Coordinates of N, CA and C in Angstrom, one line a residue:
Chain Y
N861 N 74.5 124.5 97.5 CA 75.0 123.3 97.9 C 74.8 122.1 97.3
A862 N 76.2 122.6 95.8 CA 76.1 121.6 94.2 C 76.2 120.1 94.6
G863 N 77.1 119.6 95.1 CA 78.0 118.8 95.4 C 79.5 118.2 94.1
V864 N 77.9 116.5 93.5 CA 79.3 116.9 92.6 C 77.2 117.3 90.6
T865 N 78.7 117.4 89.8 CA 76.8 117.9 89.1 C 77.9 118.1 87.4
Q866 N 76.3 116.5 86.9 CA 77.2 116.1 85.2 C 76.4 116.6 84.4
T867 N 77.0 116.8 83.3 CA 76.1 117.0 82.8 C 76.5 116.8 81.3
P868 N 75.6 116.5 80.0 CA 73.8 116.2 80.3 C 73.3 115.2 81.2
K869 N 72.4 115.0 81.2 CA 71.7 114.1 81.7 C 71.2 113.7 80.5
F870 N 70.6 113.8 80.2 CA 70.4 112.9 78.4 C 70.8 112.9 77.2
Q871 N 71.9 112.0 76.3 CA 72.6 112.0 74.9 C 71.8 111.2 74.7
V872 N 71.7 111.4 73.2 CA 72.4 110.3 71.2 C 73.2 111.0 70.7
L873 N 73.6 109.8 70.6 CA 74.8 109.2 69.7 C 75.3 108.9 69.1
K874 N 74.7 109.2 67.4 CA 75.9 108.7 66.1 C 76.8 107.5 66.6
T875 N 77.0 106.2 66.0 CA 78.1 104.8 66.4 C 79.3 106.3 65.0
G876 N 80.3 106.4 66.4 CA 81.3 106.8 65.3 C 81.6 108.5 66.0
Q877 N 80.4 109.3 66.4 CA 81.0 110.4 67.3 C 81.6 110.7 68.9
S878 N 82.1 111.8 68.2 CA 83.3 111.7 70.2 C 81.6 112.8 71.1
M879 N 82.1 112.7 71.7 CA 82.1 113.8 72.9 C 82.6 113.4 74.7
T880 N 81.9 115.1 75.5 CA 82.8 114.8 76.8 C 81.3 114.5 77.8
L881 N 81.7 113.5 78.8 CA 80.5 114.5 80.3 C 80.8 114.8 81.1
Q882 N 80.3 116.0 81.2 CA 81.5 117.1 82.2 C 80.9 116.7 83.1
C883 N 81.8 116.9 84.5 CA 81.6 116.3 86.3 C 82.1 117.5 86.5
A884 N 81.5 118.4 87.6 CA 82.5 119.2 88.6 C 82.3 118.9 90.1
Q885 N 82.6 118.7 90.5 CA 82.1 119.2 91.8 C 83.1 119.9 93.6
D886 N 82.6 120.5 93.8 CA 82.8 121.8 94.5 C 83.2 121.4 96.0
M887 N 83.3 120.2 96.5 CA 84.2 119.8 97.6 C 85.3 119.7 97.8
N888 N 86.1 119.7 97.1 CA 87.4 120.4 96.9 C 88.1 118.6 97.7
H889 N 87.5 117.8 96.6 CA 87.8 116.6 96.5 C 89.3 115.8 96.4
E890 N 89.7 114.9 96.3 CA 90.9 114.5 95.6 C 90.8 114.2 94.4
Y891 N 89.5 112.9 95.2 CA 89.4 111.4 94.4 C 88.5 111.9 93.6
M892 N 88.1 112.0 92.0 CA 87.2 111.5 91.5 C 86.9 110.2 90.7
S893 N 86.1 109.8 90.1 CA 86.4 108.8 89.3 C 84.8 108.6 88.5
W894 N 84.9 107.8 87.0 CA 83.5 107.3 86.4 C 83.5 106.0 86.7
Y895 N 81.9 105.7 86.6 CA 81.6 104.9 86.4 C 80.3 104.3 84.8
R896 N 80.3 103.6 85.2 CA 79.0 103.5 84.3 C 78.3 102.2 84.7
Q897 N 76.6 101.9 84.4 CA 75.8 101.3 84.8 C 74.5 100.4 84.2
D898 N 75.3 99.1 83.6 CA 74.7 98.5 83.1 C 73.4 98.0 83.4
P899 N 72.9 97.2 82.7 CA 71.1 96.6 82.6 C 71.8 94.8 84.2
G900 N 71.2 95.1 85.1 CA 71.1 94.0 86.0 C 73.1 93.6 87.0
M901 N 73.5 95.4 86.3 CA 75.2 94.9 86.7 C 75.0 95.9 88.3
G902 N 76.5 96.6 88.3 CA 76.4 97.2 89.5 C 77.0 98.5 88.5
L903 N 77.8 99.3 88.9 CA 78.0 100.0 88.6 C 79.4 99.8 88.2
R904 N 79.8 100.2 87.5 CA 81.8 99.6 87.5 C 82.3 100.7 87.1
L905 N 83.9 100.7 86.4 CA 84.9 101.0 87.2 C 85.3 101.6 85.9
I906 N 85.4 103.3 85.6 CA 86.1 103.0 84.0 C 87.2 104.2 84.8
H907 N 87.4 105.2 84.8 CA 88.3 105.8 85.2 C 88.7 107.3 86.8
Y908 N 90.0 106.5 86.9 CA 90.1 107.5 87.8 C 90.5 108.4 88.5
S909 N 90.9 109.4 89.6 CA 91.6 110.6 90.0 C 92.1 110.9 91.2
V910 N 93.7 110.7 91.3 CA 93.6 111.3 93.1 C 94.4 112.4 92.8
G911 N 94.3 113.4 92.3 CA 94.0 114.9 91.6 C 94.1 115.3 90.5
A912 N 94.5 116.4 90.7 CA 94.6 117.4 89.7 C 95.9 116.3 88.4
G913 N 95.9 115.9 87.4 CA 97.4 115.4 86.7 C 97.2 114.5 86.5
I914 N 96.4 113.5 88.1 CA 97.2 112.4 87.6 C 95.4 111.8 87.2
T915 N 95.9 110.3 86.3 CA 94.4 109.9 86.3 C 95.0 108.5 85.6
D916 N 94.3 107.3 85.6 CA 94.6 105.8 86.1 C 93.5 105.2 85.1
Q917 N 93.6 104.1 85.0 CA 92.6 103.0 84.8 C 92.2 102.5 86.2
G918 N 90.5 102.1 85.1 CA 89.6 101.1 87.0 C 89.2 100.3 85.2
E919 N 88.4 99.6 85.8 CA 88.3 98.4 85.5 C 88.0 98.2 83.5
V920 N 87.5 99.2 83.6 CA 86.2 99.0 81.9 C 86.9 100.7 80.8
P921 N 88.3 100.8 80.9 CA 88.6 101.9 80.2 C 88.2 102.2 78.8
N922 N 88.2 100.7 78.2 CA 88.2 100.6 76.7 C 87.3 102.1 75.9
G923 N 87.8 102.9 75.2 CA 86.7 103.6 74.3 C 86.9 105.1 74.6
Y924 N 87.3 105.3 76.0 CA 87.5 106.5 77.0 C 88.5 107.1 77.6
N925 N 88.4 108.0 78.1 CA 89.7 109.2 78.2 C 89.2 110.4 79.1
V926 N 90.3 110.1 79.7 CA 89.7 111.6 81.5 C 90.5 112.2 81.4
S927 N 91.0 113.8 81.5 CA 91.9 114.5 81.8 C 91.4 114.7 82.9
R928 N 92.5 115.7 83.9 CA 91.9 116.7 84.8 C 92.9 117.5 85.8
S929 N 92.6 118.8 84.7 CA 93.3 119.7 84.8 C 93.5 120.6 85.9
T930 N 92.2 120.5 86.7 CA 91.7 120.7 87.6 C 91.7 120.1 88.6
T931 N 91.1 120.3 90.4 CA 90.2 119.9 91.4 C 89.4 119.7 90.9
E932 N 88.6 120.4 90.6 CA 87.2 120.7 90.0 C 85.7 119.9 89.5
D933 N 86.9 119.8 88.1 CA 86.8 118.9 87.2 C 87.3 117.6 86.8
F934 N 86.0 116.3 85.8 CA 86.8 115.1 86.0 C 86.1 115.1 84.1
P935 N 86.2 115.8 83.6 CA 85.3 115.3 81.9 C 85.7 114.7 81.5
L936 N 85.1 113.1 80.9 CA 84.8 112.0 80.0 C 84.5 111.6 78.7
R937 N 85.9 111.7 78.3 CA 85.5 111.2 77.2 C 85.2 110.3 76.5
L938 N 83.9 110.2 74.4 CA 83.9 109.0 73.8 C 84.6 109.2 73.5
L939 N 85.9 108.7 72.1 CA 86.0 109.0 71.1 C 85.4 108.0 70.1
S940 N 85.3 107.4 69.7 CA 84.5 107.5 68.8 C 83.3 106.4 69.1
A941 N 82.4 107.0 70.0 CA 81.0 105.8 70.6 C 80.5 104.5 69.7
A942 N 80.0 103.9 69.9 CA 79.9 102.3 70.3 C 78.7 102.4 70.5
P943 N 77.9 101.5 70.5 CA 76.4 101.1 70.4 C 76.6 100.2 71.8
S944 N 77.6 99.8 72.3 CA 78.4 98.7 73.2 C 78.4 100.0 74.9
Q945 N 78.7 101.2 74.2 CA 78.4 102.3 75.0 C 77.2 103.0 75.7
T946 N 76.3 102.9 75.3 CA 74.8 103.0 76.2 C 75.3 102.4 76.8
S947 N 74.7 103.2 78.1 CA 74.8 102.7 79.3 C 74.4 104.0 80.5
V948 N 74.3 104.1 81.6 CA 74.4 105.1 82.3 C 76.0 105.7 82.6
Y949 N 75.8 107.1 82.8 CA 77.4 106.9 83.4 C 77.2 108.3 85.1
F950 N 77.6 107.4 86.0 CA 77.7 108.5 87.2 C 79.5 109.0 87.0
C951 N 79.5 109.8 88.0 CA 80.9 110.7 88.1 C 80.5 110.5 90.0
A952 N 81.7 111.2 90.5 CA 81.9 110.0 91.9 C 83.3 111.0 92.5
S953 N 82.4 111.6 93.8 CA 84.1 112.3 94.3 C 83.8 112.2 95.4
S954 N 85.8 112.1 96.0 CA 86.0 111.6 97.5 C 86.7 112.0 98.2
Y955 N 86.7 112.3 99.2 CA 88.3 112.1 100.0 C 89.0 110.9 100.0
L956 N 90.7 111.7 99.4 CA 91.3 110.0 99.3 C 90.7 109.2 99.6
P957 N 90.8 107.4 99.2 CA 90.4 106.5 100.2 C 91.2 106.7 101.8
D958 N 92.9 106.6 101.5 CA 93.1 106.0 103.3 C 92.7 107.1 103.7
R959 N 91.5 107.9 104.0 CA 91.0 109.0 105.4 C 89.8 108.2 106.2
G960 N 89.6 106.5 104.8 CA 89.4 106.2 105.8 C 87.5 106.2 105.4
D961 N 86.6 106.3 105.6 CA 84.9 106.3 105.1 C 85.0 106.3 103.7
G962 N 85.9 107.7 103.2 CA 85.8 108.2 101.6 C 84.6 107.8 101.4
E963 N 84.2 108.3 101.8 CA 82.5 108.4 101.1 C 82.0 108.6 100.0
A964 N 81.3 108.3 98.9 CA 81.4 108.7 97.7 C 80.3 109.6 96.8
F965 N 80.4 110.6 96.6 CA 79.8 111.3 95.6 C 78.8 111.2 95.3
F966 N 77.6 110.5 94.3 CA 78.0 110.7 93.6 C 77.5 112.0 92.4
G967 N 77.4 112.5 91.7 CA 76.2 112.4 90.3 C 74.7 111.9 89.8
Q968 N 74.4 113.0 89.1 CA 72.3 112.3 89.1 C 73.5 112.0 88.0
G969 N 74.4 111.1 87.7 CA 73.9 110.6 86.4 C 73.6 111.1 84.5
T970 N 74.3 110.5 83.7 CA 73.9 110.7 82.4 C 73.2 109.7 81.3
R971 N 72.8 109.5 81.0 CA 72.1 108.9 80.8 C 72.1 108.4 78.7
L972 N 73.4 107.6 78.1 CA 73.9 107.6 77.2 C 73.4 106.3 76.3
T973 N 72.9 107.3 74.6 CA 72.3 105.9 74.1 C 72.9 106.8 71.9
V974 N 73.5 105.1 72.2 CA 74.8 105.4 70.9 C 74.0 104.3 69.7
V975 N 73.2 105.0 68.7 CA 72.8 104.4 67.7 C 73.4 104.2 66.6
Chain I
A561 N 86.7 85.6 89.4 CA 85.3 85.0 91.4 C 84.9 86.7 91.8
Q562 N 83.5 87.1 91.6 CA 83.3 88.0 92.5 C 83.8 88.7 93.4
K563 N 84.1 89.6 93.1 CA 84.0 90.5 95.6 C 82.7 90.8 95.7
I564 N 82.3 90.7 95.0 CA 80.9 91.2 95.8 C 79.7 91.4 95.5
T565 N 79.0 89.5 96.4 CA 77.9 89.7 96.4 C 76.4 89.3 96.2
Q566 N 75.6 89.8 95.9 CA 74.2 90.2 96.6 C 73.6 89.4 95.5
T567 N 72.7 88.2 96.3 CA 72.1 86.1 96.7 C 70.5 87.5 95.6
Q568 N 70.1 88.9 96.4 CA 69.5 88.4 96.0 C 68.5 89.6 95.3
P569 N 68.2 89.3 93.9 CA 68.0 90.2 92.7 C 66.4 90.9 92.7
G570 N 65.5 90.4 93.9 CA 64.9 91.0 94.3 C 64.1 90.5 95.4
M571 N 63.3 91.6 96.6 CA 62.5 91.5 97.7 C 61.2 91.8 97.1
F572 N 60.8 91.4 98.4 CA 58.6 92.6 98.9 C 59.0 91.9 99.9
V573 N 59.1 93.3 100.4 CA 58.4 92.8 101.9 C 57.0 93.4 102.2
Q574 N 56.3 93.9 103.8 CA 55.4 94.0 103.6 C 56.4 94.9 104.8
E575 N 55.4 96.6 104.9 CA 55.7 97.5 105.6 C 55.6 97.8 106.6
K576 N 56.3 97.9 107.5 CA 56.5 98.5 108.8 C 57.8 96.7 109.3
E577 N 57.8 95.9 108.1 CA 58.7 94.9 108.8 C 59.7 95.3 109.0
A578 N 61.2 94.6 109.3 CA 62.6 95.0 109.0 C 62.7 93.9 108.0
V579 N 63.7 94.5 107.3 CA 63.9 93.4 106.1 C 65.6 93.6 106.3
T580 N 66.6 92.6 105.8 CA 67.9 92.2 105.4 C 68.3 92.3 104.1
L581 N 68.9 93.0 103.3 CA 69.5 93.2 101.9 C 71.6 92.2 102.5
D582 N 71.6 91.0 101.5 CA 72.6 89.9 101.4 C 73.5 90.7 101.4
C583 N 74.6 90.6 101.3 CA 75.9 90.5 100.8 C 77.4 90.2 101.7
T584 N 78.0 89.7 100.6 CA 79.4 88.4 100.7 C 80.1 89.6 100.1
Y585 N 81.2 89.6 100.4 CA 82.7 90.5 100.1 C 83.5 89.1 100.4
D586 N 84.7 89.3 99.4 CA 85.8 88.7 98.3 C 86.7 89.1 99.0
T587 N 88.0 89.6 99.6 CA 89.2 90.2 99.8 C 90.2 89.3 101.3
S588 N 91.5 89.3 100.0 CA 92.6 89.1 101.2 C 93.2 90.0 101.6
D589 N 92.3 91.7 101.3 CA 93.0 92.4 102.2 C 92.8 93.1 103.4
P590 N 93.9 92.9 104.7 CA 92.7 93.7 105.6 C 92.5 94.5 105.6
S591 N 93.0 96.2 105.3 CA 92.2 97.4 104.9 C 91.5 96.9 104.6
Y592 N 90.1 97.3 104.1 CA 89.1 97.4 103.6 C 87.3 98.4 104.2
G593 N 87.1 98.9 103.4 CA 85.1 99.2 103.4 C 84.3 99.0 102.7
L594 N 83.1 99.0 103.5 CA 82.3 98.8 102.7 C 80.7 99.6 103.2
F595 N 81.0 99.9 102.0 CA 78.8 100.7 101.7 C 77.9 99.6 101.0
W596 N 76.5 100.7 101.7 CA 75.5 100.6 100.7 C 75.1 101.9 100.4
Y597 N 74.5 102.0 99.3 CA 73.6 102.5 98.5 C 72.7 102.1 98.3
K598 N 72.0 103.4 97.9 CA 70.6 103.1 98.1 C 70.8 103.9 96.6
Q599 N 69.4 102.9 95.8 CA 69.3 103.9 94.1 C 67.8 103.5 93.6
P600 N 66.6 105.4 93.8 CA 65.3 104.7 93.4 C 64.8 104.9 92.2
S601 N 63.9 104.6 91.9 CA 63.9 105.1 90.3 C 64.1 105.9 89.9
S602 N 64.5 107.1 90.7 CA 65.0 108.8 89.7 C 66.1 108.0 89.4
G603 N 67.5 106.8 89.8 CA 68.3 107.0 89.8 C 69.8 107.6 90.0
E604 N 69.7 108.9 90.8 CA 70.9 109.4 91.8 C 71.2 107.8 92.8
M605 N 72.2 107.9 93.3 CA 73.7 106.8 94.2 C 72.9 107.9 95.6
I606 N 73.0 107.1 97.1 CA 72.5 107.6 98.4 C 73.4 106.7 98.7
F607 N 74.6 107.7 99.4 CA 74.7 106.8 100.3 C 74.2 106.4 100.6
L608 N 74.6 105.3 102.0 CA 73.4 104.9 103.3 C 74.4 104.5 104.3
I609 N 75.8 102.9 104.7 CA 76.3 103.5 105.5 C 77.5 102.8 105.2
Y610 N 78.7 103.1 106.1 CA 80.0 102.6 106.1 C 80.4 101.8 107.0
Q611 N 81.2 100.7 107.2 CA 81.8 100.8 107.7 C 83.4 100.2 107.6
G612 N 84.5 100.3 108.9 CA 85.1 99.7 107.8 C 86.0 98.8 108.5
S613 N 86.6 96.9 108.0 CA 87.1 96.8 108.6 C 87.9 96.1 110.1
Y614 N 88.6 97.6 110.2 CA 88.7 97.7 111.8 C 87.9 98.2 112.8
D615 N 86.9 98.2 112.4 CA 85.7 99.7 113.2 C 85.5 97.5 114.1
Q616 N 85.0 97.7 115.8 CA 84.8 96.6 115.6 C 83.8 97.1 116.2
Q617 N 82.5 98.1 116.2 CA 80.8 97.8 116.2 C 80.7 97.9 115.2
N618 N 79.2 97.5 115.2 CA 78.8 97.6 113.4 C 78.2 98.7 113.2
A619 N 78.2 99.2 112.0 CA 77.6 100.4 112.2 C 76.2 100.4 111.9
T620 N 75.9 102.1 112.5 CA 73.8 101.6 112.2 C 74.2 103.5 112.3
E621 N 72.7 104.0 111.1 CA 71.7 105.0 110.3 C 70.9 105.3 110.8
G622 N 70.4 105.7 112.0 CA 69.3 105.7 112.1 C 68.2 103.9 111.3
R623 N 67.6 104.7 110.5 CA 67.2 103.2 110.1 C 67.8 102.1 109.8
Y624 N 69.0 102.5 110.1 CA 69.9 101.2 108.9 C 71.1 100.8 109.6
S625 N 71.1 99.9 109.7 CA 72.0 99.2 110.9 C 73.6 97.7 109.3
L626 N 74.8 97.9 109.9 CA 75.0 96.8 109.0 C 75.8 96.1 110.0
N627 N 75.0 94.5 109.7 CA 75.0 93.4 110.6 C 76.8 93.2 109.7
F628 N 77.9 93.1 109.9 CA 79.0 92.7 109.5 C 80.2 91.6 110.5
Q629 N 80.3 90.4 109.9 CA 81.0 89.5 110.5 C 82.0 89.0 108.9
K630 N 82.8 89.2 110.0 CA 83.9 89.7 109.3 C 84.4 88.3 109.1
A631 N 84.7 87.3 110.2 CA 84.5 85.7 110.1 C 83.9 85.5 109.1
R632 N 83.0 85.8 108.6 CA 81.9 84.8 107.9 C 82.2 85.8 105.8
K633 N 83.3 87.2 106.5 CA 83.4 88.0 104.9 C 81.6 88.6 105.0
S634 N 80.7 89.1 105.3 CA 78.8 89.1 105.3 C 78.5 89.9 106.5
A635 N 78.6 91.5 105.5 CA 77.4 92.5 105.6 C 76.5 92.8 105.4
N636 N 75.8 92.4 105.5 CA 74.5 92.2 104.6 C 73.8 93.7 106.0
L637 N 72.7 94.1 105.2 CA 72.0 95.7 105.5 C 70.9 95.6 106.2
V638 N 70.3 95.8 107.1 CA 68.8 95.7 107.6 C 68.8 97.0 107.8
I639 N 67.3 97.4 107.1 CA 66.4 98.2 107.4 C 65.3 97.5 108.6
S640 N 65.4 98.6 109.7 CA 64.2 98.3 110.4 C 63.1 98.8 110.1
A641 N 62.1 99.3 110.5 CA 61.1 99.4 110.1 C 60.1 100.6 108.5
S642 N 60.4 99.0 108.0 CA 60.7 99.9 106.3 C 59.4 100.0 105.7
Q643 N 59.5 101.4 105.0 CA 58.5 101.9 104.7 C 58.2 102.3 103.5
L644 N 57.1 102.8 102.9 CA 57.2 102.9 101.2 C 57.9 103.5 100.1
G645 N 59.6 104.3 100.6 CA 59.8 105.1 100.0 C 61.5 104.6 100.0
D646 N 60.9 103.5 101.1 CA 62.0 102.6 100.9 C 62.6 101.5 99.5
S647 N 61.5 101.8 99.0 CA 61.4 101.0 97.7 C 62.5 101.3 96.5
A648 N 63.8 100.2 96.5 CA 64.6 101.2 95.8 C 65.5 100.1 94.7
M649 N 66.7 99.9 94.7 CA 67.4 99.1 94.0 C 68.5 99.5 95.2
Y650 N 69.0 98.8 95.7 CA 70.4 98.8 97.2 C 71.6 97.9 96.8
F651 N 73.1 99.0 97.0 CA 74.0 98.0 96.0 C 75.0 97.4 97.3
C652 N 75.5 97.6 97.6 CA 75.9 96.3 98.4 C 78.2 97.4 97.7
A653 N 79.0 97.8 97.9 CA 80.3 98.2 97.7 C 81.7 98.2 98.3
M654 N 82.9 97.8 98.0 CA 84.1 97.4 98.9 C 85.2 98.4 98.3
R655 N 85.7 99.0 99.5 CA 87.3 99.6 98.9 C 87.9 98.9 99.1
E656 N 89.6 98.6 98.6 CA 90.4 97.4 99.6 C 91.5 98.4 99.1
G657 N 92.2 98.6 100.3 CA 93.6 98.9 99.5 C 93.6 100.3 101.3
L658 N 92.8 100.2 102.0 CA 92.4 101.1 102.6 C 93.7 101.7 103.5
Y659 N 94.1 102.7 104.6 CA 95.4 102.4 105.1 C 96.5 102.1 104.8
S660 N 96.7 101.2 103.0 CA 98.2 101.4 102.8 C 98.6 102.0 101.6
G661 N 97.4 102.6 101.4 CA 98.6 103.9 99.9 C 97.3 103.6 98.9
G662 N 97.0 102.3 99.6 CA 96.0 102.1 97.9 C 94.0 102.7 98.3
G663 N 93.1 101.7 98.0 CA 92.5 102.6 97.7 C 91.5 103.6 96.4
A664 N 92.8 103.4 96.2 CA 92.2 104.6 94.7 C 91.6 103.7 93.7
D665 N 91.9 103.2 93.9 CA 91.3 101.4 92.4 C 89.8 101.5 92.4
G666 N 89.3 102.7 92.9 CA 87.6 102.4 93.3 C 86.6 101.5 94.7
L667 N 85.5 101.8 93.8 CA 84.4 101.2 94.2 C 84.1 100.0 93.8
T668 N 83.5 98.0 94.5 CA 83.9 97.2 93.5 C 82.2 97.5 93.5
F669 N 81.5 97.2 93.0 CA 80.1 96.7 93.2 C 79.1 95.6 93.5
G670 N 78.2 95.5 93.8 CA 77.8 93.8 93.2 C 76.4 94.1 92.2
K671 N 76.0 93.3 92.3 CA 74.7 93.7 90.9 C 72.9 94.3 91.9
G672 N 73.6 94.6 93.2 CA 72.5 94.4 93.3 C 70.6 93.8 93.9
T673 N 70.1 94.7 94.7 CA 68.7 94.2 95.9 C 67.7 94.8 95.1
H674 N 66.7 94.9 94.1 CA 65.7 95.2 94.3 C 64.4 94.8 95.2
L675 N 64.3 96.5 95.7 CA 63.3 95.8 97.1 C 61.9 97.0 96.9
I676 N 60.7 95.6 97.3 CA 59.3 96.3 96.7 C 59.5 96.2 98.5
I677 N 58.5 97.8 99.3 CA 57.8 97.5 99.7 C 56.4 97.6 99.9
Q678 N 55.5 96.5 99.7 CA 54.4 97.0 99.6 C 53.4 96.9 100.9
P679 N 52.7 97.9 100.9 CA 51.9 98.6 101.8 C 50.6 97.4 102.3

């Protein structure tokens, strides 16, 4: 019962480096999303996808890129890391919201530090 | 304006007491869903309870219940008989545009309440 799997759990980057945070789910959910969590704040939506080949921006998309080539995978790319991107990142998946509750299942989170 | 407001940054409660965590929301959409999540110190997000805007009855899940007052735009979480393991951050969240082809904009979260249960 894997659910939503994120890798890595921890990462330190230097300013300007790029990297990809991986997210995979095995529940056949159409909807996947990425959030960031900063101290004293709730989670904020970065990007989301309603199915393979379809992505869109959330509240804080700048500096991030996503793609959705399969139902299972939704990687998040940091193009050129900045200290402001130091945060905890969560991937989530659910059935499409119009099913009603659309409970979001979250991954374990990735703690990213940019120095 | 904030869409989700949690006015209690932190709370201390004695074990076995009931706890009410406040959440007010702001939306003009008639179809929306309200969620509560628990985040323990280990960091994972744990779904607790859900209330849809058209649900007639307050949602309940074991020791958790949601006191939904639609006219006041309030969705307070009630934890009965608190336990030491309830110590965590609690987040209220909302998804708008359900049943209307929307709702794909993700969840909007409040800033959370840090609950500490004391023995």
